[in-house]
mmCIF file of N, CA and C in Angstrom:
data_model
loop_
_atom_site.group_PDB
_atom_site.id
_atom_site.type_symbol
_atom_site.label_atom_id
_atom_site.label_comp_id
_atom_site.label_asym_id
_atom_site.label_seq_id
_atom_site.Cartn_x
_atom_site.Cartn_y
_atom_site.Cartn_z
ATOM 1 N N MET Z 180 27.031 -18.261 137.521
ATOM 2 C CA MET Z 180 27.724 -17.264 138.307
ATOM 3 C C MET Z 180 28.678 -16.436 137.450
ATOM 4 N N GLN Z 181 29.397 -17.113 136.527
ATOM 5 C CA GLN Z 181 30.330 -16.404 135.653
ATOM 6 C C GLN Z 181 29.585 -15.444 134.732
ATOM 7 N N THR Z 182 28.426 -15.839 134.265
ATOM 8 C CA THR Z 182 27.634 -14.988 133.383
ATOM 9 C C THR Z 182 27.219 -13.714 134.123
ATOM 10 N N THR Z 183 26.834 -13.868 135.363
ATOM 11 C CA THR Z 183 26.430 -12.713 136.162
ATOM 12 C C THR Z 183 27.597 -11.748 136.339
ATOM 13 N N LEU Z 184 28.779 -12.269 136.634
ATOM 14 C CA LEU Z 184 29.960 -11.425 136.795
ATOM 15 C C LEU Z 184 30.323 -10.727 135.488
ATOM 16 N N ILE Z 185 30.188 -11.417 134.377
ATOM 17 C CA ILE Z 185 30.478 -10.813 133.071
ATOM 18 C C ILE Z 185 29.493 -9.686 132.786
ATOM 19 N N VAL Z 186 28.218 -9.895 133.064
ATOM 20 C CA VAL Z 186 27.203 -8.861 132.832
ATOM 21 C C VAL Z 186 27.469 -7.648 133.729
ATOM 22 N N ILE Z 187 27.778 -7.882 134.986
ATOM 23 C CA ILE Z 187 28.086 -6.787 135.909
ATOM 24 C C ILE Z 187 29.337 -6.035 135.443
ATOM 25 N N GLY Z 188 30.345 -6.762 135.029
ATOM 26 C CA GLY Z 188 31.576 -6.147 134.529
ATOM 27 C C GLY Z 188 31.315 -5.289 133.306
ATOM 28 N N LEU Z 189 30.517 -5.783 132.355
ATOM 29 C CA LEU Z 189 30.181 -5.003 131.162
ATOM 30 C C LEU Z 189 29.377 -3.760 131.526
ATOM 31 N N PHE Z 190 28.484 -3.904 132.488
ATOM 32 C CA PHE Z 190 27.681 -2.767 132.935
ATOM 33 C C PHE Z 190 28.588 -1.680 133.532
ATOM 34 N N ILE Z 191 29.501 -2.063 134.389
ATOM 35 C CA ILE Z 191 30.425 -1.105 135.007
ATOM 36 C C ILE Z 191 31.309 -0.464 133.948
ATOM 37 N N PHE Z 192 31.822 -1.265 133.009
ATOM 38 C CA PHE Z 192 32.659 -0.747 131.930
ATOM 39 C C PHE Z 192 31.882 0.284 131.100
ATOM 40 N N GLY Z 193 30.651 -0.027 130.759
ATOM 41 C CA GLY Z 193 29.814 0.904 129.984
ATOM 42 C C GLY Z 193 29.565 2.190 130.749
ATOM 43 N N PHE Z 194 29.314 2.076 132.043
ATOM 44 C CA PHE Z 194 29.080 3.249 132.882
ATOM 45 C C PHE Z 194 30.318 4.146 132.916
ATOM 46 N N VAL Z 195 31.494 3.558 133.050
ATOM 47 C CA VAL Z 195 32.747 4.314 133.073
ATOM 48 C C VAL Z 195 32.955 5.034 131.739
ATOM 49 N N ILE Z 196 32.667 4.367 130.643
ATOM 50 C CA ILE Z 196 32.800 4.985 129.311
ATOM 51 C C ILE Z 196 31.853 6.183 129.180
ATOM 52 N N ILE Z 197 30.629 6.038 129.629
ATOM 53 C CA ILE Z 197 29.650 7.139 129.560
ATOM 54 C C ILE Z 197 30.135 8.338 130.374
ATOM 55 N N ILE Z 198 30.678 8.097 131.554
ATOM 56 C CA ILE Z 198 31.192 9.184 132.391
ATOM 57 C C ILE Z 198 32.364 9.885 131.705
ATOM 58 N N MET Z 199 33.264 9.125 131.105
ATOM 59 C CA MET Z 199 34.418 9.716 130.431
ATOM 60 C C MET Z 199 33.983 10.582 129.257
ATOM 61 N N VAL Z 200 33.011 10.123 128.486
ATOM 62 C CA VAL Z 200 32.514 10.901 127.345
ATOM 63 C C VAL Z 200 31.838 12.179 127.835
ATOM 64 N N ALA Z 201 31.052 12.078 128.892
ATOM 65 C CA ALA Z 201 30.367 13.256 129.437
ATOM 66 C C ALA Z 201 31.378 14.294 129.930
ATOM 67 N N LYS Z 202 32.428 13.861 130.604
ATOM 68 C CA LYS Z 202 33.457 14.791 131.081
ATOM 69 C C LYS Z 202 34.173 15.458 129.915
ATOM 70 N N ALA Z 203 34.457 14.701 128.880
ATOM 71 C CA ALA Z 203 35.124 15.277 127.711
ATOM 72 C C ALA Z 203 34.247 16.341 127.047
ATOM 73 N N LYS Z 204 32.947 16.084 126.959
ATOM 74 C CA LYS Z 204 32.040 17.067 126.367
ATOM 75 C C LYS Z 204 31.949 18.319 127.230
ATOM 76 N N MET Z 205 31.918 18.156 128.535
ATOM 77 C CA MET Z 205 31.837 19.310 129.435
ATOM 78 C C MET Z 205 33.067 20.201 129.300
ATOM 79 N N LYS Z 206 34.242 19.599 129.151
ATOM 80 C CA LYS Z 206 35.468 20.386 129.020
ATOM 81 C C LYS Z 206 35.500 21.164 127.711
ATOM 82 N N ASN Z 207 34.776 20.689 126.709
ATOM 83 C CA ASN Z 207 34.803 21.329 125.398
ATOM 84 C C ASN Z 207 33.711 22.368 125.203
ATOM 85 N N ILE Z 208 32.976 22.706 126.268
ATOM 86 C CA ILE Z 208 31.963 23.749 126.145
ATOM 87 C C ILE Z 208 32.696 25.059 125.854
ATOM 88 N N PRO Z 209 32.341 25.733 124.763
ATOM 89 C CA PRO Z 209 33.087 26.947 124.392
ATOM 90 C C PRO Z 209 32.791 28.106 125.339
ATOM 91 N N LEU Z 210 33.749 29.025 125.427
ATOM 92 C CA LEU Z 210 33.533 30.255 126.171
ATOM 93 C C LEU Z 210 32.594 31.143 125.361
ATOM 94 N N VAL Z 211 31.639 31.741 126.024
ATOM 95 C CA VAL Z 211 30.686 32.624 125.373
ATOM 96 C C VAL Z 211 31.044 34.050 125.751
ATOM 97 N N ALA Z 212 31.060 34.941 124.767
ATOM 98 C CA ALA Z 212 31.356 36.346 125.046
ATOM 99 C C ALA Z 212 30.262 36.941 125.915
ATOM 100 N N ASP Z 213 30.648 37.834 126.814
ATOM 101 C CA ASP Z 213 29.686 38.473 127.705
ATOM 102 C C ASP Z 213 28.827 39.482 126.953
ATOM 103 N N HIS Z 214 27.579 39.602 127.383
ATOM 104 C CA HIS Z 214 26.665 40.621 126.866
ATOM 105 C C HIS Z 214 27.277 41.998 127.158
ATOM 106 N N LYS Z 215 26.984 42.962 126.314
ATOM 107 C CA LYS Z 215 27.602 44.292 126.446
ATOM 108 C C LYS Z 215 27.280 44.981 127.776
ATOM 109 N N SER Z 216 26.168 44.622 128.411
ATOM 110 C CA SER Z 216 25.805 45.303 129.658
ATOM 111 C C SER Z 216 26.285 44.577 130.920
ATOM 112 N N ILE Z 217 26.967 43.447 130.763
ATOM 113 C CA ILE Z 217 27.497 42.731 131.935
ATOM 114 C C ILE Z 217 28.719 43.484 132.466
ATOM 115 N N LEU Z 218 28.706 43.724 133.772
ATOM 116 C CA LEU Z 218 29.805 44.425 134.428
ATOM 117 C C LEU Z 218 30.938 43.457 134.725
ATOM 118 N N THR Z 219 32.146 43.823 134.351
ATOM 119 C CA THR Z 219 33.325 43.041 134.720
ATOM 120 C C THR Z 219 33.829 43.607 136.032
ATOM 121 N N LEU Z 220 33.717 42.819 137.085
ATOM 122 C CA LEU Z 220 34.035 43.300 138.421
ATOM 123 C C LEU Z 220 35.426 42.856 138.853
ATOM 124 N N THR Z 221 36.128 43.773 139.505
ATOM 125 C CA THR Z 221 37.468 43.514 140.017
ATOM 126 C C THR Z 221 37.506 43.921 141.493
ATOM 127 N N ASP Z 222 38.615 43.638 142.138
ATOM 128 C CA ASP Z 222 38.729 44.055 143.537
ATOM 129 C C ASP Z 222 38.752 45.571 143.672
ATOM 130 N N LYS Z 223 39.141 46.271 142.615
ATOM 131 C CA LYS Z 223 39.217 47.734 142.667
ATOM 132 C C LYS Z 223 37.874 48.413 142.392
ATOM 133 N N ASN Z 224 37.037 47.821 141.539
ATOM 134 C CA ASN Z 224 35.784 48.498 141.187
ATOM 135 C C ASN Z 224 34.540 47.863 141.810
ATOM 136 N N PHE Z 225 34.707 46.795 142.576
ATOM 137 C CA PHE Z 225 33.562 46.043 143.080
ATOM 138 C C PHE Z 225 32.620 46.911 143.922
ATOM 139 N N SER Z 226 33.143 47.599 144.904
ATOM 140 C CA SER Z 226 32.304 48.417 145.785
ATOM 141 C C SER Z 226 31.577 49.502 145.005
ATOM 142 N N HIS Z 227 32.282 50.161 144.119
ATOM 143 C CA HIS Z 227 31.675 51.241 143.328
ATOM 144 C C HIS Z 227 30.582 50.708 142.396
ATOM 145 N N GLN Z 228 30.848 49.566 141.755
ATOM 146 C CA GLN Z 228 29.902 49.012 140.778
ATOM 147 C C GLN Z 228 28.656 48.408 141.423
ATOM 148 N N THR Z 229 28.738 48.020 142.687
ATOM 149 C CA THR Z 229 27.569 47.434 143.347
ATOM 150 C C THR Z 229 26.820 48.438 144.222
ATOM 151 N N LYS Z 230 27.377 49.637 144.376
ATOM 152 C CA LYS Z 230 26.750 50.668 145.210
ATOM 153 C C LYS Z 230 25.565 51.290 144.462
ATOM 154 N N ASN Z 231 24.458 51.488 145.170
ATOM 155 C CA ASN Z 231 23.254 52.145 144.632
ATOM 156 C C ASN Z 231 22.668 51.429 143.420
ATOM 157 N N LYS Z 232 22.872 50.119 143.338
ATOM 158 C CA LYS Z 232 22.368 49.318 142.224
ATOM 159 C C LYS Z 232 21.896 47.969 142.757
ATOM 160 N N LEU Z 233 21.167 47.282 141.905
ATOM 161 C CA LEU Z 233 20.836 45.882 142.145
ATOM 162 C C LEU Z 233 21.694 45.086 141.162
ATOM 163 N N VAL Z 234 22.612 44.286 141.689
ATOM 164 C CA VAL Z 234 23.566 43.577 140.829
ATOM 165 C C VAL Z 234 23.582 42.093 141.189
ATOM 166 N N LEU Z 235 23.355 41.255 140.188
ATOM 167 C CA LEU Z 235 23.517 39.813 140.331
ATOM 168 C C LEU Z 235 24.951 39.500 139.931
ATOM 169 N N VAL Z 236 25.768 39.082 140.896
ATOM 170 C CA VAL Z 236 27.196 38.850 140.648
ATOM 171 C C VAL Z 236 27.462 37.360 140.523
ATOM 172 N N ASP Z 237 28.092 36.988 139.416
ATOM 173 C CA ASP Z 237 28.474 35.607 139.138
ATOM 174 C C ASP Z 237 29.942 35.427 139.486
ATOM 175 N N PHE Z 238 30.229 34.569 140.466
ATOM 176 C CA PHE Z 238 31.599 34.195 140.784
ATOM 177 C C PHE Z 238 31.898 32.939 139.979
ATOM 178 N N TRP Z 239 32.870 33.009 139.076
ATOM 179 C CA TRP Z 239 33.101 31.945 138.112
ATOM 180 C C TRP Z 239 34.604 31.763 137.869
ATOM 181 N N ALA Z 240 34.930 30.703 137.102
ATOM 182 C CA ALA Z 240 36.299 30.463 136.639
ATOM 183 C C ALA Z 240 36.224 29.878 135.230
ATOM 184 N N GLU Z 241 37.238 30.157 134.462
ATOM 185 C CA GLU Z 241 37.265 29.718 133.061
ATOM 186 C C GLU Z 241 37.250 28.193 132.918
ATOM 187 N N TRP Z 242 37.876 27.479 133.843
ATOM 188 C CA TRP Z 242 37.975 26.020 133.768
ATOM 189 C C TRP Z 242 36.705 25.312 134.228
ATOM 190 N N CYS Z 243 35.752 26.046 134.774
ATOM 191 C CA CYS Z 243 34.547 25.472 135.379
ATOM 192 C C CYS Z 243 33.459 25.255 134.316
ATOM 193 N N ALA Z 244 33.151 23.994 134.012
ATOM 194 C CA ALA Z 244 32.147 23.684 132.983
ATOM 195 C C ALA Z 244 30.756 24.214 133.346
ATOM 196 N N PRO Z 245 30.267 24.057 134.578
ATOM 197 C CA PRO Z 245 28.962 24.644 134.901
ATOM 198 C C PRO Z 245 28.950 26.172 134.763
ATOM 199 N N CYS Z 246 30.098 26.809 135.033
ATOM 200 C CA CYS Z 246 30.191 28.263 134.844
ATOM 201 C C CYS Z 246 30.033 28.613 133.368
ATOM 202 N N ARG Z 247 30.622 27.816 132.518
ATOM 203 C CA ARG Z 247 30.485 28.043 131.075
ATOM 204 C C ARG Z 247 29.044 27.848 130.626
ATOM 205 N N MET Z 248 28.351 26.917 131.273
ATOM 206 C CA MET Z 248 26.941 26.695 130.952
ATOM 207 C C MET Z 248 26.093 27.891 131.386
ATOM 208 N N MET Z 249 26.506 28.578 132.428
ATOM 209 C CA MET Z 249 25.756 29.729 132.931
ATOM 210 C C MET Z 249 25.924 30.977 132.076
ATOM 211 N N ALA Z 250 27.006 31.071 131.325
ATOM 212 C CA ALA Z 250 27.298 32.291 130.565
ATOM 213 C C ALA Z 250 26.158 32.714 129.633
ATOM 214 N N PRO Z 251 25.596 31.814 128.801
ATOM 215 C CA PRO Z 251 24.489 32.252 127.942
ATOM 216 C C PRO Z 251 23.243 32.635 128.738
ATOM 217 N N VAL Z 252 23.020 31.969 129.859
ATOM 218 C CA VAL Z 252 21.872 32.289 130.718
ATOM 219 C C VAL Z 252 22.034 33.703 131.268
ATOM 220 N N LEU Z 253 23.233 34.014 131.749
ATOM 221 C CA LEU Z 253 23.489 35.348 132.290
ATOM 222 C C LEU Z 253 23.400 36.417 131.209
ATOM 223 N N ASN Z 254 23.820 36.089 129.998
ATOM 224 C CA ASN Z 254 23.663 37.030 128.880
ATOM 225 C C ASN Z 254 22.189 37.329 128.641
ATOM 226 N N ASP Z 255 21.352 36.291 128.680
ATOM 227 C CA ASP Z 255 19.907 36.481 128.497
ATOM 228 C C ASP Z 255 19.317 37.329 129.620
ATOM 229 N N VAL Z 256 19.732 37.051 130.845
ATOM 230 C CA VAL Z 256 19.240 37.824 131.994
ATOM 231 C C VAL Z 256 19.655 39.289 131.835
ATOM 232 N N ALA Z 257 20.921 39.522 131.495
ATOM 233 C CA ALA Z 257 21.428 40.894 131.339
ATOM 234 C C ALA Z 257 20.668 41.645 130.258
ATOM 235 N N SER Z 258 20.299 40.952 129.183
ATOM 236 C CA SER Z 258 19.593 41.619 128.085
ATOM 237 C C SER Z 258 18.167 42.001 128.477
ATOM 238 N N GLU Z 259 17.607 41.350 129.484
ATOM 239 C CA GLU Z 259 16.235 41.649 129.901
ATOM 240 C C GLU Z 259 16.144 42.630 131.068
ATOM 241 N N LEU Z 260 17.266 42.899 131.713
ATOM 242 C CA LEU Z 260 17.246 43.828 132.844
ATOM 243 C C LEU Z 260 17.273 45.265 132.340
ATOM 244 N N SER Z 261 16.629 46.134 133.095
ATOM 245 C CA SER Z 261 16.642 47.546 132.734
ATOM 246 C C SER Z 261 16.748 48.376 134.002
ATOM 247 N N GLY Z 262 16.875 49.675 133.807
ATOM 248 C CA GLY Z 262 16.949 50.565 134.951
ATOM 249 C C GLY Z 262 18.246 50.405 135.710
ATOM 250 N N ASN Z 263 18.140 50.188 136.993
ATOM 251 C CA ASN Z 263 19.293 50.129 137.871
ATOM 252 C C ASN Z 263 19.657 48.696 138.258
ATOM 253 N N SER Z 264 19.294 47.728 137.417
ATOM 254 C CA SER Z 264 19.588 46.312 137.669
ATOM 255 C C SER Z 264 20.611 45.824 136.655
ATOM 256 N N PHE Z 265 21.610 45.099 137.148
ATOM 257 C CA PHE Z 265 22.708 44.656 136.292
ATOM 258 C C PHE Z 265 23.142 43.239 136.652
ATOM 259 N N VAL Z 266 23.907 42.658 135.742
ATOM 260 C CA VAL Z 266 24.606 41.399 135.994
ATOM 261 C C VAL Z 266 26.088 41.732 135.983
ATOM 262 N N GLY Z 267 26.827 41.199 136.954
ATOM 263 C CA GLY Z 267 28.269 41.380 137.012
ATOM 264 C C GLY Z 267 28.958 40.038 137.149
ATOM 265 N N LYS Z 268 30.237 39.998 136.775
ATOM 266 C CA LYS Z 268 30.998 38.753 136.851
ATOM 267 C C LYS Z 268 32.344 38.996 137.521
ATOM 268 N N VAL Z 269 32.716 38.045 138.396
ATOM 269 C CA VAL Z 269 34.015 38.068 139.060
ATOM 270 C C VAL Z 269 34.731 36.759 138.737
ATOM 271 N N ASN Z 270 35.874 36.866 138.070
ATOM 272 C CA ASN Z 270 36.699 35.693 137.797
ATOM 273 C C ASN Z 270 37.493 35.393 139.069
ATOM 274 N N ILE Z 271 37.180 34.277 139.720
ATOM 275 C CA ILE Z 271 37.805 33.986 141.016
ATOM 276 C C ILE Z 271 39.287 33.633 140.905
ATOM 277 N N GLU Z 272 39.742 33.276 139.724
ATOM 278 C CA GLU Z 272 41.172 33.009 139.559
ATOM 279 C C GLU Z 272 41.963 34.315 139.601
ATOM 280 N N GLN Z 273 41.381 35.369 139.047
ATOM 281 C CA GLN Z 273 42.058 36.664 139.022
ATOM 282 C C GLN Z 273 41.814 37.465 140.304
ATOM 283 N N PHE Z 274 40.644 37.311 140.893
ATOM 284 C CA PHE Z 274 40.261 38.122 142.050
ATOM 285 C C PHE Z 274 39.813 37.217 143.203
ATOM 286 N N ASN Z 275 40.742 36.376 143.626
ATOM 287 C CA ASN Z 275 40.485 35.400 144.677
ATOM 288 C C ASN Z 275 40.110 36.070 145.995
ATOM 289 N N ALA Z 276 40.629 37.252 146.250
ATOM 290 C CA ALA Z 276 40.324 37.953 147.499
ATOM 291 C C ALA Z 276 38.830 38.256 147.601
ATOM 292 N N LEU Z 277 38.193 38.599 146.483
ATOM 293 C CA LEU Z 277 36.749 38.855 146.496
ATOM 294 C C LEU Z 277 35.983 37.582 146.832
ATOM 295 N N ALA Z 278 36.409 36.476 146.247
ATOM 296 C CA ALA Z 278 35.755 35.195 146.535
ATOM 297 C C ALA Z 278 35.888 34.854 148.021
ATOM 298 N N LYS Z 279 37.044 35.116 148.594
ATOM 299 C CA LYS Z 279 37.246 34.862 150.023
ATOM 300 C C LYS Z 279 36.408 35.809 150.873
ATOM 301 N N THR Z 280 36.344 37.063 150.474
ATOM 302 C CA THR Z 280 35.563 38.055 151.224
ATOM 303 C C THR Z 280 34.105 37.636 151.329
ATOM 304 N N TYR Z 281 33.559 37.111 150.227
ATOM 305 C CA TYR Z 281 32.143 36.718 150.204
ATOM 306 C C TYR Z 281 31.943 35.229 150.453
ATOM 307 N N LYS Z 282 32.988 34.567 150.931
ATOM 308 C CA LYS Z 282 32.931 33.156 151.335
ATOM 309 C C LYS Z 282 32.369 32.250 150.235
ATOM 310 N N VAL Z 283 32.875 32.451 149.018
ATOM 311 C CA VAL Z 283 32.483 31.600 147.895
ATOM 312 C C VAL Z 283 33.289 30.321 147.987
ATOM 313 N N ARG Z 284 32.599 29.208 148.201
ATOM 314 C CA ARG Z 284 33.260 27.924 148.393
ATOM 315 C C ARG Z 284 33.147 27.017 147.171
ATOM 316 N N SER Z 285 32.140 27.245 146.347
ATOM 317 C CA SER Z 285 31.983 26.458 145.126
ATOM 318 C C SER Z 285 31.466 27.386 144.037
ATOM 319 N N ILE Z 286 31.697 26.985 142.813
ATOM 320 C CA ILE Z 286 31.270 27.817 141.685
ATOM 321 C C ILE Z 286 30.459 26.985 140.708
ATOM 322 N N PRO Z 287 29.552 27.590 139.991
ATOM 323 C CA PRO Z 287 29.212 29.008 140.038
ATOM 324 C C PRO Z 287 28.402 29.350 141.282
ATOM 325 N N THR Z 288 28.741 30.488 141.876
ATOM 326 C CA THR Z 288 27.952 31.076 142.951
ATOM 327 C C THR Z 288 27.468 32.421 142.453
ATOM 328 N N LEU Z 289 26.174 32.654 142.583
ATOM 329 C CA LEU Z 289 25.568 33.913 142.166
ATOM 330 C C LEU Z 289 25.067 34.617 143.427
ATOM 331 N N ILE Z 290 25.515 35.842 143.636
ATOM 332 C CA ILE Z 290 25.089 36.610 144.804
ATOM 333 C C ILE Z 290 24.373 37.860 144.318
ATOM 334 N N LEU Z 291 23.197 38.086 144.877
ATOM 335 C CA LEU Z 291 22.397 39.257 144.529
ATOM 336 C C LEU Z 291 22.695 40.358 145.552
ATOM 337 N N PHE Z 292 23.206 41.475 145.051
ATOM 338 C CA PHE Z 292 23.550 42.616 145.893
ATOM 339 C C PHE Z 292 22.566 43.749 145.633
ATOM 340 N N LYS Z 293 22.145 44.385 146.717
ATOM 341 C CA LYS Z 293 21.341 45.605 146.603
ATOM 342 C C LYS Z 293 22.055 46.671 147.423
ATOM 343 N N ASP Z 294 22.399 47.762 146.758
ATOM 344 C CA ASP Z 294 23.127 48.856 147.403
ATOM 345 C C ASP Z 294 24.404 48.356 148.089
ATOM 346 N N GLY Z 295 25.086 47.424 147.438
ATOM 347 C CA GLY Z 295 26.364 46.928 147.948
ATOM 348 C C GLY Z 295 26.273 45.871 149.023
ATOM 349 N N LYS Z 296 25.062 45.471 149.402
ATOM 350 C CA LYS Z 296 24.898 44.471 150.456
ATOM 351 C C LYS Z 296 24.278 43.192 149.890
ATOM 352 N N GLU Z 297 24.799 42.043 150.326
ATOM 353 C CA GLU Z 297 24.278 40.756 149.878
ATOM 354 C C GLU Z 297 22.863 40.559 150.422
ATOM 355 N N ILE Z 298 21.926 40.220 149.515
ATOM 356 C CA ILE Z 298 20.567 39.944 149.964
ATOM 357 C C ILE Z 298 20.117 38.526 149.631
ATOM 358 N N ASN Z 299 20.804 37.866 148.707
ATOM 359 C CA ASN Z 299 20.471 36.475 148.388
ATOM 360 C C ASN Z 299 21.658 35.815 147.706
ATOM 361 N N ARG Z 300 21.679 34.477 147.763
ATOM 362 C CA ARG Z 300 22.793 33.711 147.200
ATOM 363 C C ARG Z 300 22.252 32.440 146.570
ATOM 364 N N PHE Z 301 22.802 32.098 145.393
ATOM 365 C CA PHE Z 301 22.401 30.888 144.680
ATOM 366 C C PHE Z 301 23.675 30.160 144.256
ATOM 367 N N VAL Z 302 23.721 28.861 144.504
ATOM 368 C CA VAL Z 302 24.891 28.070 144.137
ATOM 369 C C VAL Z 302 24.478 27.051 143.092
ATOM 370 N N GLY Z 303 25.296 26.935 142.048
ATOM 371 C CA GLY Z 303 25.024 25.964 140.984
ATOM 372 C C GLY Z 303 24.354 26.609 139.785
ATOM 373 N N VAL Z 304 24.066 25.782 138.813
ATOM 374 C CA VAL Z 304 23.462 26.238 137.565
ATOM 375 C C VAL Z 304 21.990 26.559 137.806
ATOM 376 N N LYS Z 305 21.576 27.745 137.386
ATOM 377 C CA LYS Z 305 20.185 28.191 137.506
ATOM 378 C C LYS Z 305 19.702 28.626 136.130
ATOM 379 N N ASN Z 306 18.374 28.585 135.934
ATOM 380 C CA ASN Z 306 17.858 29.005 134.626
ATOM 381 C C ASN Z 306 17.441 30.474 134.647
ATOM 382 N N LYS Z 307 17.227 31.007 133.483
ATOM 383 C CA LYS Z 307 16.909 32.427 133.312
ATOM 384 C C LYS Z 307 15.651 32.818 134.074
ATOM 385 N N ASP Z 308 14.596 32.022 133.961
ATOM 386 C CA ASP Z 308 13.337 32.356 134.621
ATOM 387 C C ASP Z 308 13.503 32.439 136.137
ATOM 388 N N PHE Z 309 14.247 31.498 136.706
ATOM 389 C CA PHE Z 309 14.494 31.513 138.144
ATOM 390 C C PHE Z 309 15.211 32.795 138.552
ATOM 391 N N LEU Z 310 16.271 33.155 137.820
ATOM 392 C CA LEU Z 310 17.039 34.338 138.177
ATOM 393 C C LEU Z 310 16.222 35.615 138.024
ATOM 394 N N LEU Z 311 15.470 35.729 136.937
ATOM 395 C CA LEU Z 311 14.635 36.916 136.750
ATOM 396 C C LEU Z 311 13.565 37.018 137.838
ATOM 397 N N ARG Z 312 13.013 35.889 138.232
ATOM 398 C CA ARG Z 312 12.003 35.872 139.294
ATOM 399 C C ARG Z 312 12.614 36.339 140.618
ATOM 400 N N GLU Z 313 13.822 35.869 140.931
ATOM 401 C CA GLU Z 313 14.485 36.254 142.182
ATOM 402 C C GLU Z 313 14.856 37.745 142.161
ATOM 403 N N ILE Z 314 15.281 38.226 141.028
ATOM 404 C CA ILE Z 314 15.634 39.651 140.905
ATOM 405 C C ILE Z 314 14.388 40.514 141.050
ATOM 406 N N SER Z 315 13.285 40.070 140.467
ATOM 407 C CA SER Z 315 12.042 40.870 140.515
ATOM 408 C C SER Z 315 11.444 40.915 141.921
ATOM 409 N N LYS Z 316 11.799 39.957 142.790
ATOM 410 C CA LYS Z 316 11.305 39.962 144.172
ATOM 411 C C LYS Z 316 11.875 41.115 144.989
ATOM 412 N N VAL Z 317 13.031 41.622 144.548
ATOM 413 C CA VAL Z 317 13.723 42.667 145.331
ATOM 414 C C VAL Z 317 13.135 44.026 145.034
#
């Protein structure tokens, strides 16, 4: 019986260590600079920047590890878009009113706007192929 408890205890201890290491690595994900064609959206320019365009808007925060993971993906998506299709980003810490307006409850949240109106929403980390496929459907 004691051996079983020791094995279970070691298993739990190892699991806790793995979780702590994973969290530490997630916090150390570096910030990636935005692609030159990514729109920086604010409460003042949001309506103008999403009008008469197809814009995939990323609601993110600097402290959010999954948001940091999305940055290179969004850069790749932005580099492949042409014409009247764009990627935009809203920092919810700076522009919380926009996040409230669009009922963003968790991040990263990606909302696809066409002519200023929401047509689709994706929550969580998504890959480039998925996003390009969803954009091409519109």
